[in-house]
Amino acid sequence: MAKQRRLNKGQLRRIKSNQEKRIQRAELEIEVEDAALDASESGIVVSRFGQQAIICTDTEAALRCHIRRAVDSLVCGDEVIWRRFKQRSEDVAGVIEAVQPRRSLLSRPDYYDGVKPVAANVDQILIVSSVLPAFSSQIIDRYLVACEDIGVTPVIVLNKADLLAELDSEQRQEITDALAVYRDIGYQVLEVSAKQPESLDALQQLLNEHVSIVVGQSGVGKSSLVNALLPEIDADVGAISDNSGLGQHTTTVATRYVVPTGGVLIDSPGIREFALWHLEPERVAWCYIDLRPYLGQCKFRDCKHQDDPGCALQEALEAGDLHPLRLYNFHRIIESMAIKKPSRATTRGKKT
């Protein structure tokens, strides 16, 4: 049997380039004469599916549009400029031609696709955790870092709080203590249950006059929570896997809903893990608001904030001014960034 010849780097680059060109030719590109389109209008992206998006206007709730290739990035919540077809021959209303400047952008680092935008123009992020499948202060801390990084207000929501009574005393105390830490720092914490409507009153009031997005691991009950807050939308709800004990994905794309009492709520896809490798370790430290007062006060500039002599964070910890849980989570995040950070080629990502 003949030995297979290995391709050199130049040949591999040419093959990759040709593949990318074929993909680009296969992608939908709308070439429409200006005469076939009406004047420009404003709209907001409700959800995106490939080279099409659902948008809404002040008077219309759902219009399907093509996306110009010149539009480099488009996500739920984007404010766009679009133009209608003068004659609609298919179930498409028009073409999105431009995206307005974003006031904020929540992104989710993905090992294979790079940093992927999730939703734009949000001013409040509801970080949903739950008693089941498992409460994780590590995931909460990761989302808190993301919120501080983009300057958006976080609200920590413990869902399925009715199940706390079913836990043993040690598990229940662990969750209670963790939530107390976040309250002491200054974060707003709500304990709710989609099965107990009266527990949702405070959360419902928080939605008024805000653009909020619901985030969290798969299985924490985000879609059930959205259904309880907005019963008319009937979002898909999944169950906890019997085999793994983990949540299963039900929401596949971020989707925007209007809150009847005022405001907007965006339901986002669940994830297994929320990475932060797109940030520098110094930025992660700054995004821990309780660590922030001590940064820059260590004896050595390259302090790792562990057993380094003269570490201001360790001194604050010993003095009782920092909670061990937060410093522990910070170190686990930094460790995970060093282990899982993908190569530069991988992080180029795809257009969204």
PDB file of C-alpha atoms in Angstrom, residues 21-33 50-52 66-71 85 90 95-96 351:
ATOM      1  CA  LYS A  21     -14.284  30.734  -0.716  1.00  0.00           C
ATOM      2  CA  ARG A  22     -16.694  27.888  -1.499  1.00  0.00           C
ATOM      3  CA  ILE A  23     -18.495  28.463   1.808  1.00  0.00           C
ATOM      4  CA  GLN A  24     -18.772  32.177   1.059  1.00  0.00           C
ATOM      5  CA  ARG A  25     -20.209  31.477  -2.382  1.00  0.00           C
ATOM      6  CA  ALA A  26     -22.717  29.089  -0.814  1.00  0.00           C
ATOM      7  CA  GLU A  27     -23.849  31.633   1.757  1.00  0.00           C
ATOM      8  CA  LEU A  28     -27.000  33.595   1.044  1.00  0.00           C
ATOM      9  CA  GLU A  29     -26.205  37.012  -0.400  1.00  0.00           C
ATOM     10  CA  ILE A  30     -29.059  39.308  -1.195  1.00  0.00           C
ATOM     11  CA  GLU A  31     -28.493  41.456  -4.256  1.00  0.00           C
ATOM     12  CA  VAL A  32     -31.467  43.729  -4.559  1.00  0.00           C
ATOM     13  CA  GLU A  33     -31.780  46.820  -6.723  1.00  0.00           C
ATOM     14  CA  GLY A  50     -28.446  32.026   9.997  1.00  0.00           C
ATOM     15  CA  GLN A  51     -28.720  34.639   7.238  1.00  0.00           C
ATOM     16  CA  GLN A  52     -32.183  35.742   8.307  1.00  0.00           C
ATOM     17  CA  HIS A  66     -32.640  38.845   4.976  1.00  0.00           C
ATOM     18  CA  ILE A  67     -29.300  40.159   6.259  1.00  0.00           C
ATOM     19  CA  ARG A  68     -26.890  41.978   3.961  1.00  0.00           C
ATOM     20  CA  ARG A  69     -23.441  40.417   3.881  1.00  0.00           C
ATOM     21  CA  ALA A  70     -22.012  43.841   4.714  1.00  0.00           C
ATOM     22  CA  VAL A  71     -23.645  43.500   8.159  1.00  0.00           C
ATOM     23  CA  PHE A  85     -39.566  44.853  -0.380  1.00  0.00           C
ATOM     24  CA  GLU A  90     -42.178  35.248  -0.346  1.00  0.00           C
ATOM     25  CA  VAL A  95     -33.504  43.432   4.050  1.00  0.00           C
ATOM     26  CA  ILE A  96     -31.453  44.510   7.098  1.00  0.00           C
ATOM     27  CA  LYS A 351     -19.687  36.184  12.105  1.00  0.00           C
TER      28      LYS A 351
END
